[in-house]
C-alpha atoms as a printed R data frame, in Angstrom:
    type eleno elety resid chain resno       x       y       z
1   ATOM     1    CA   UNK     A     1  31.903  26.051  -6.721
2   ATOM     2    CA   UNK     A     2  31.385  22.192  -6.958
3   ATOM     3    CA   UNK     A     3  30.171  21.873  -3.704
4   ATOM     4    CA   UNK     A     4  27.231  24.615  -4.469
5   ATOM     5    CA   UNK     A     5  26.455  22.752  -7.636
6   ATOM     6    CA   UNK     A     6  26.149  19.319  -5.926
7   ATOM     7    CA   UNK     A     7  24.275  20.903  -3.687
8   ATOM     8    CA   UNK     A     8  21.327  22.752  -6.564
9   ATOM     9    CA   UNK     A     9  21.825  18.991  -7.679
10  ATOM    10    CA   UNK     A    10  21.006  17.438  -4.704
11  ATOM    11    CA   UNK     A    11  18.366  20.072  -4.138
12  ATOM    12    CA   UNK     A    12  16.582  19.648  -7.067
13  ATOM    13    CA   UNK     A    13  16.501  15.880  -7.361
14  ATOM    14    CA   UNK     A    14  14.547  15.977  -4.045
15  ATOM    15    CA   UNK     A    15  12.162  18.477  -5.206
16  ATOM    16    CA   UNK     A    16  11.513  16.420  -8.541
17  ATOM    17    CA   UNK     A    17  11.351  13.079  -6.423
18  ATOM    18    CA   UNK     A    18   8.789  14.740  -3.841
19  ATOM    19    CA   UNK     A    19   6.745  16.187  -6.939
20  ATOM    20    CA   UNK     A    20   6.338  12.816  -8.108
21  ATOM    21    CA   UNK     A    21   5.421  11.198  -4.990
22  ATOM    22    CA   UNK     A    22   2.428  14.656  -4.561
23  ATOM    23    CA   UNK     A    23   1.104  13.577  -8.168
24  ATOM    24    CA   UNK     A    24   0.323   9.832  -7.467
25  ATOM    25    CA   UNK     A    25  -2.495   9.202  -9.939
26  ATOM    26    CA   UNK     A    26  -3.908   4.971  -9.453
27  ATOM    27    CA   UNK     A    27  -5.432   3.696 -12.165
28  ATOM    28    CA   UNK     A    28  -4.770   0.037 -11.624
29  ATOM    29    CA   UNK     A    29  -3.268  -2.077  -8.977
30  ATOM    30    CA   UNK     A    30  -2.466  -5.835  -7.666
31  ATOM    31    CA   UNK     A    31  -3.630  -4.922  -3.779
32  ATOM    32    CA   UNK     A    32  -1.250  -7.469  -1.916
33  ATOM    33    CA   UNK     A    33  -2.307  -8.450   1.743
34  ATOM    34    CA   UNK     A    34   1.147  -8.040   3.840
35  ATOM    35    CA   UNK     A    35  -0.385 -10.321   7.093
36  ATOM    36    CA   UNK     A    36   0.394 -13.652   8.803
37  ATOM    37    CA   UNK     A    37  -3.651 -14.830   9.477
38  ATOM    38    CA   UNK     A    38  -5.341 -15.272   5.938
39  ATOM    39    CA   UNK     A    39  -8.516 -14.178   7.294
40  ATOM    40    CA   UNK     A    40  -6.982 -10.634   7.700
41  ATOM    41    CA   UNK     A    41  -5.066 -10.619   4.127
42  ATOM    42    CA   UNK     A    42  -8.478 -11.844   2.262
43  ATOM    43    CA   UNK     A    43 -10.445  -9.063   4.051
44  ATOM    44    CA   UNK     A    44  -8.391  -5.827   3.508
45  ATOM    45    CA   UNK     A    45  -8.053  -7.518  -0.085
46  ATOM    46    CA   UNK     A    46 -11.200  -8.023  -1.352
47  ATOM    47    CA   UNK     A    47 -12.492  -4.832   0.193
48  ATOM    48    CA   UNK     A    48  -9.427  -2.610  -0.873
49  ATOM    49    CA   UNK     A    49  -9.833  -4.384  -4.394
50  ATOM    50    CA   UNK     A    50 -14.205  -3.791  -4.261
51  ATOM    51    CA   UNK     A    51 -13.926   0.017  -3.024
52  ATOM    52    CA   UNK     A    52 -11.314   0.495  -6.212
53  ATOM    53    CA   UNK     A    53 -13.463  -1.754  -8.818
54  ATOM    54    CA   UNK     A    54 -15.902   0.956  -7.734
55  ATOM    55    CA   UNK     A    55 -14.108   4.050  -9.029
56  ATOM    56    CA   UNK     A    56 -12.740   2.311 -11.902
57  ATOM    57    CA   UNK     A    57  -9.759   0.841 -11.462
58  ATOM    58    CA   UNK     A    58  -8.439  -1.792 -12.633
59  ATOM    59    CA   UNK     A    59  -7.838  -3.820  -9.916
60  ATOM    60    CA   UNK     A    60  -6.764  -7.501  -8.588
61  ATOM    61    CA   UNK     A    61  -6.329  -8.785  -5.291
62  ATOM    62    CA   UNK     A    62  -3.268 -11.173  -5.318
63  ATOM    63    CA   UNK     A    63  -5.311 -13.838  -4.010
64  ATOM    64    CA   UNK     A    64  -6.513 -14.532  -7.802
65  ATOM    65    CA   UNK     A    65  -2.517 -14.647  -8.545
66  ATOM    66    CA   UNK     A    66  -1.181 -16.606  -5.680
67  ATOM    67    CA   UNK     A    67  -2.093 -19.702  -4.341
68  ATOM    68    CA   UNK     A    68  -2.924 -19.347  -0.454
69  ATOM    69    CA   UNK     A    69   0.630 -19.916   1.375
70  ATOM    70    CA   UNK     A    70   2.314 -19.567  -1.870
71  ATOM    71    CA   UNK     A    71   5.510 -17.057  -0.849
72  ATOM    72    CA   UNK     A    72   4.765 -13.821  -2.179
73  ATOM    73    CA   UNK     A    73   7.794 -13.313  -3.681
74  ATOM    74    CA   UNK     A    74   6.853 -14.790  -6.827
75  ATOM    75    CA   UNK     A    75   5.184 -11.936  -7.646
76  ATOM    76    CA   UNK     A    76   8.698 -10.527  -8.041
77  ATOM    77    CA   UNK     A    77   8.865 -13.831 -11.167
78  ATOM    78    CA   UNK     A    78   8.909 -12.580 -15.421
79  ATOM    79    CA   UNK     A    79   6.063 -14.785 -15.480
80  ATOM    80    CA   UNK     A    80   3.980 -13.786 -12.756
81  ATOM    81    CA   UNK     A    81   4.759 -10.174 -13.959
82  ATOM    82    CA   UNK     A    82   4.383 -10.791 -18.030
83  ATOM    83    CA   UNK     A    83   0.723 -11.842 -16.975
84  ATOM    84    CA   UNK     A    84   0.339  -9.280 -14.973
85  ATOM    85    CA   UNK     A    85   1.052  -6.816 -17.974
86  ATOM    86    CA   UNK     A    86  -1.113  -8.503 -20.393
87  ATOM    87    CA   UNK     A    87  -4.349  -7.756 -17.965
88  ATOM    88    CA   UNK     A    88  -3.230  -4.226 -17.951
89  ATOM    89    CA   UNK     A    89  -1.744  -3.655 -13.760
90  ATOM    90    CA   UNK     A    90   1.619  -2.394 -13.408
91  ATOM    91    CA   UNK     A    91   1.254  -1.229 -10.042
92  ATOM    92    CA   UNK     A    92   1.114  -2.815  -6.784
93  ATOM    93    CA   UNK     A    93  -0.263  -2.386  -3.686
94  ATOM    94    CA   UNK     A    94   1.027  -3.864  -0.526
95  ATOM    95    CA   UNK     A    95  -1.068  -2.922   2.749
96  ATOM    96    CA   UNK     A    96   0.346  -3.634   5.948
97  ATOM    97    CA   UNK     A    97  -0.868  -2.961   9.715
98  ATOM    98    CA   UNK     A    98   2.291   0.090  10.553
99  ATOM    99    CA   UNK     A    99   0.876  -0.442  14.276
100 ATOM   100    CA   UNK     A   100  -2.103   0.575  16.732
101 ATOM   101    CA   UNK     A   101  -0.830   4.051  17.083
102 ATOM   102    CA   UNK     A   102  -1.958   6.987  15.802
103 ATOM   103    CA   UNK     A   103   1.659   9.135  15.828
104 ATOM   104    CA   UNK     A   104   3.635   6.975  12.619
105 ATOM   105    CA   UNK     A   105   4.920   9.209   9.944
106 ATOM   106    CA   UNK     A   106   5.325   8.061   6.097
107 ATOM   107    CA   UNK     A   107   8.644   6.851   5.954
108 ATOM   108    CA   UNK     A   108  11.002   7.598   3.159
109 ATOM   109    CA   UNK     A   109  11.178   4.041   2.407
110 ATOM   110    CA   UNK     A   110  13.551   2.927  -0.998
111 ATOM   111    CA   UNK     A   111  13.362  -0.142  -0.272
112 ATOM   112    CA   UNK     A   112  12.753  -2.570  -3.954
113 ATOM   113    CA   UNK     A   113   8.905  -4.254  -4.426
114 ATOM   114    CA   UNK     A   114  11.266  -7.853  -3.735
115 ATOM   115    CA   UNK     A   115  12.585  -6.298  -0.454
116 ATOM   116    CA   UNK     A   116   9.269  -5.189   1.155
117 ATOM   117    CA   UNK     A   117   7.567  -8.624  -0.091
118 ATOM   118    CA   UNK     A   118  10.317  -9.737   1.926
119 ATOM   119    CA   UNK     A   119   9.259  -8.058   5.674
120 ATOM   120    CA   UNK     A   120   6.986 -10.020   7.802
121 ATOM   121    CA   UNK     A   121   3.974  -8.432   9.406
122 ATOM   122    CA   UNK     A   122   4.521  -7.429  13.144
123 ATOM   123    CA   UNK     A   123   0.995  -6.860  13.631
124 ATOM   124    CA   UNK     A   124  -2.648  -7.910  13.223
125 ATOM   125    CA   UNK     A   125  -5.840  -6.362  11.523
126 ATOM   126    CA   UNK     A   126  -6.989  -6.463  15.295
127 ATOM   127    CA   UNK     A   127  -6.071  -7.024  18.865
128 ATOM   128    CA   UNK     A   128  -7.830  -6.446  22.098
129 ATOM   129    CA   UNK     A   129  -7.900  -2.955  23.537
130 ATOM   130    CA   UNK     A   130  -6.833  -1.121  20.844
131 ATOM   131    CA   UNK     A   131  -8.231   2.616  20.224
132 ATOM   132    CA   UNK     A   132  -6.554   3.188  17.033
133 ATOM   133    CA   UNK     A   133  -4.486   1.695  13.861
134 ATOM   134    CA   UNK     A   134  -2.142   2.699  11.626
135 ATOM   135    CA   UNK     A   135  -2.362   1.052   7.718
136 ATOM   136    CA   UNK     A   136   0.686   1.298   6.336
137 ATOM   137    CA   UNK     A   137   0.199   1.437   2.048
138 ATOM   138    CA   UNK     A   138   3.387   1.164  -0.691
139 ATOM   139    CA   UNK     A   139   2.219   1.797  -4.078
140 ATOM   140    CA   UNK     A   140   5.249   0.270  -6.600
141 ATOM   141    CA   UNK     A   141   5.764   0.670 -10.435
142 ATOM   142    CA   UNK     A   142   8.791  -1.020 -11.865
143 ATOM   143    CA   UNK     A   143   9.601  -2.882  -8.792
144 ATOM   144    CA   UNK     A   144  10.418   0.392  -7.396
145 ATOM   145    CA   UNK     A   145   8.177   2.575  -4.780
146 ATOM   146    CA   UNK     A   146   6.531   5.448  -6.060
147 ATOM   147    CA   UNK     A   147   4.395   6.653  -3.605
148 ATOM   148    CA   UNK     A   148   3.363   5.336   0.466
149 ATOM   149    CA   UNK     A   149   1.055   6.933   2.679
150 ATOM   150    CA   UNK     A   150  -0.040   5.670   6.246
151 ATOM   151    CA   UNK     A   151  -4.034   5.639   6.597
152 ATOM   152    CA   UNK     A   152  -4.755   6.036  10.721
153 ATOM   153    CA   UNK     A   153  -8.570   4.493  11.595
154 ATOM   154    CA   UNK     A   154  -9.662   5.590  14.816
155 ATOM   155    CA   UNK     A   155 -12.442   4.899  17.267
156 ATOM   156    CA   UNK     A   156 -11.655   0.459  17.323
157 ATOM   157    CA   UNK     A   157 -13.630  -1.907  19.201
158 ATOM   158    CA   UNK     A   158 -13.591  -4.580  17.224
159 ATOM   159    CA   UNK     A   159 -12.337  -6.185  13.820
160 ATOM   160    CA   UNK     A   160 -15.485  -5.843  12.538
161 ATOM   161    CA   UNK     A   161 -15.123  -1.788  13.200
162 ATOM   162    CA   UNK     A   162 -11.914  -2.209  11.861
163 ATOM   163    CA   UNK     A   163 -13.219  -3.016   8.361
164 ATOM   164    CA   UNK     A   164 -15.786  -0.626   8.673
165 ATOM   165    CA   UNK     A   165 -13.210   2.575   9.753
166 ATOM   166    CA   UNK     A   166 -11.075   1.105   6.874
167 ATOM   167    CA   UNK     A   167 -13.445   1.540   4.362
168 ATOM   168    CA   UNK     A   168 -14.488   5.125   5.363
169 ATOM   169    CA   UNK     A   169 -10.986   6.227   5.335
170 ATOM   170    CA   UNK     A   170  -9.871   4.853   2.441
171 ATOM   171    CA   UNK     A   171 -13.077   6.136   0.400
172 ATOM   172    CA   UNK     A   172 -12.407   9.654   1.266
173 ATOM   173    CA   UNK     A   173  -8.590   8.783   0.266
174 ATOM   174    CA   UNK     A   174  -9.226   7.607  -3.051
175 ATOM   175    CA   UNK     A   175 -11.658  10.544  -4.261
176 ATOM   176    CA   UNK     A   176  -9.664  13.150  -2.882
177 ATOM   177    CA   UNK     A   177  -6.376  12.187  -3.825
178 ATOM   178    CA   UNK     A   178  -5.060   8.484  -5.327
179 ATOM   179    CA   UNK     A   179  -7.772   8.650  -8.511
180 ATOM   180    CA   UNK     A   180  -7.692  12.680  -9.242
């Protein structure tokens, strides 16, 4: 009899997690740049920050926060956050390149806002004689995740594309399902 109740337990906990995760509404952010050039991190920021300024939301790349080189783990700081706060974002937004494939699933990542800040990038906004990539997106409240989703651009030939592909995607993302 205990093991059937931990069971409807465990059962149900996953079904309330997942329904949370479905019902992802964004309605303002601090878009963090996970990437080792600054070139790459200022691009996908500023036009991940524009394309959601658009639709508004609240948004801030963390660029205006951070100093360039500054270790991003200060965004994990009271102070950092407490002014944060007072401009009205509680979520954040860390975008990452998953890889230049076009098979990665959403992982069922727990890791903390501190930990991910944490991971270096493996990979590059662009490399030669790629087809595809894979933007990997981790959308935290609390310093906990709430929701990720991997965004795959096709059809790459250069970084330039890449930008371009990025922006498509993520335009029909945001209307369809991170602002309804």
């Amino acid at each position: 009899m205990k093991i059937l109740f931990l069971l409807l337990v465990l059962i149900l906990h996953t079904d309330l997690s997942q329904a949370q995760k479905e019902s992802f509404k964004l309605d303002n952010a601090l878009v963090i740049g996970q990437f080792d050039r600054p070139e790459d991190r200022y691009s996908l920021e500023i036009n991940f920050t524009d394309m959601l300024v658009q639709r508004g939301v609240k948004a801030s790349p963390s660029l205006n926060i951070l100093k360039l080189g500054e270790d991003p783990q200060n965004l994990t700081k009271d102070s950092i956050q407490n002014v944060l706060q007072k401009r009205g974002i509680d979520t954040y937004v860390i975008i990452s390149v998953r890889g230049y494939d076009r098979k990665f699933k959403t992982s069922d990542n727990t890791s903390s806002l501190s930990e991910t800040l944490g991971q270096a990038s493996l990979f590059a906004l662009y490399k030669d004689d790629i087809v595809s990539i894979s933007f990997d997106f981790k959308f935290f409240r609390k310093g906990e995740c709430v929701y990720s989703e991997i965004v795959k651009c096709g059809n790459i030939g250069d970084r330039d594309s890449v930008i371009k592909r990025f922006r498509k995607k993520l335009s029909k993302k945001l209307d369809k399902k991170w602002l309804n």
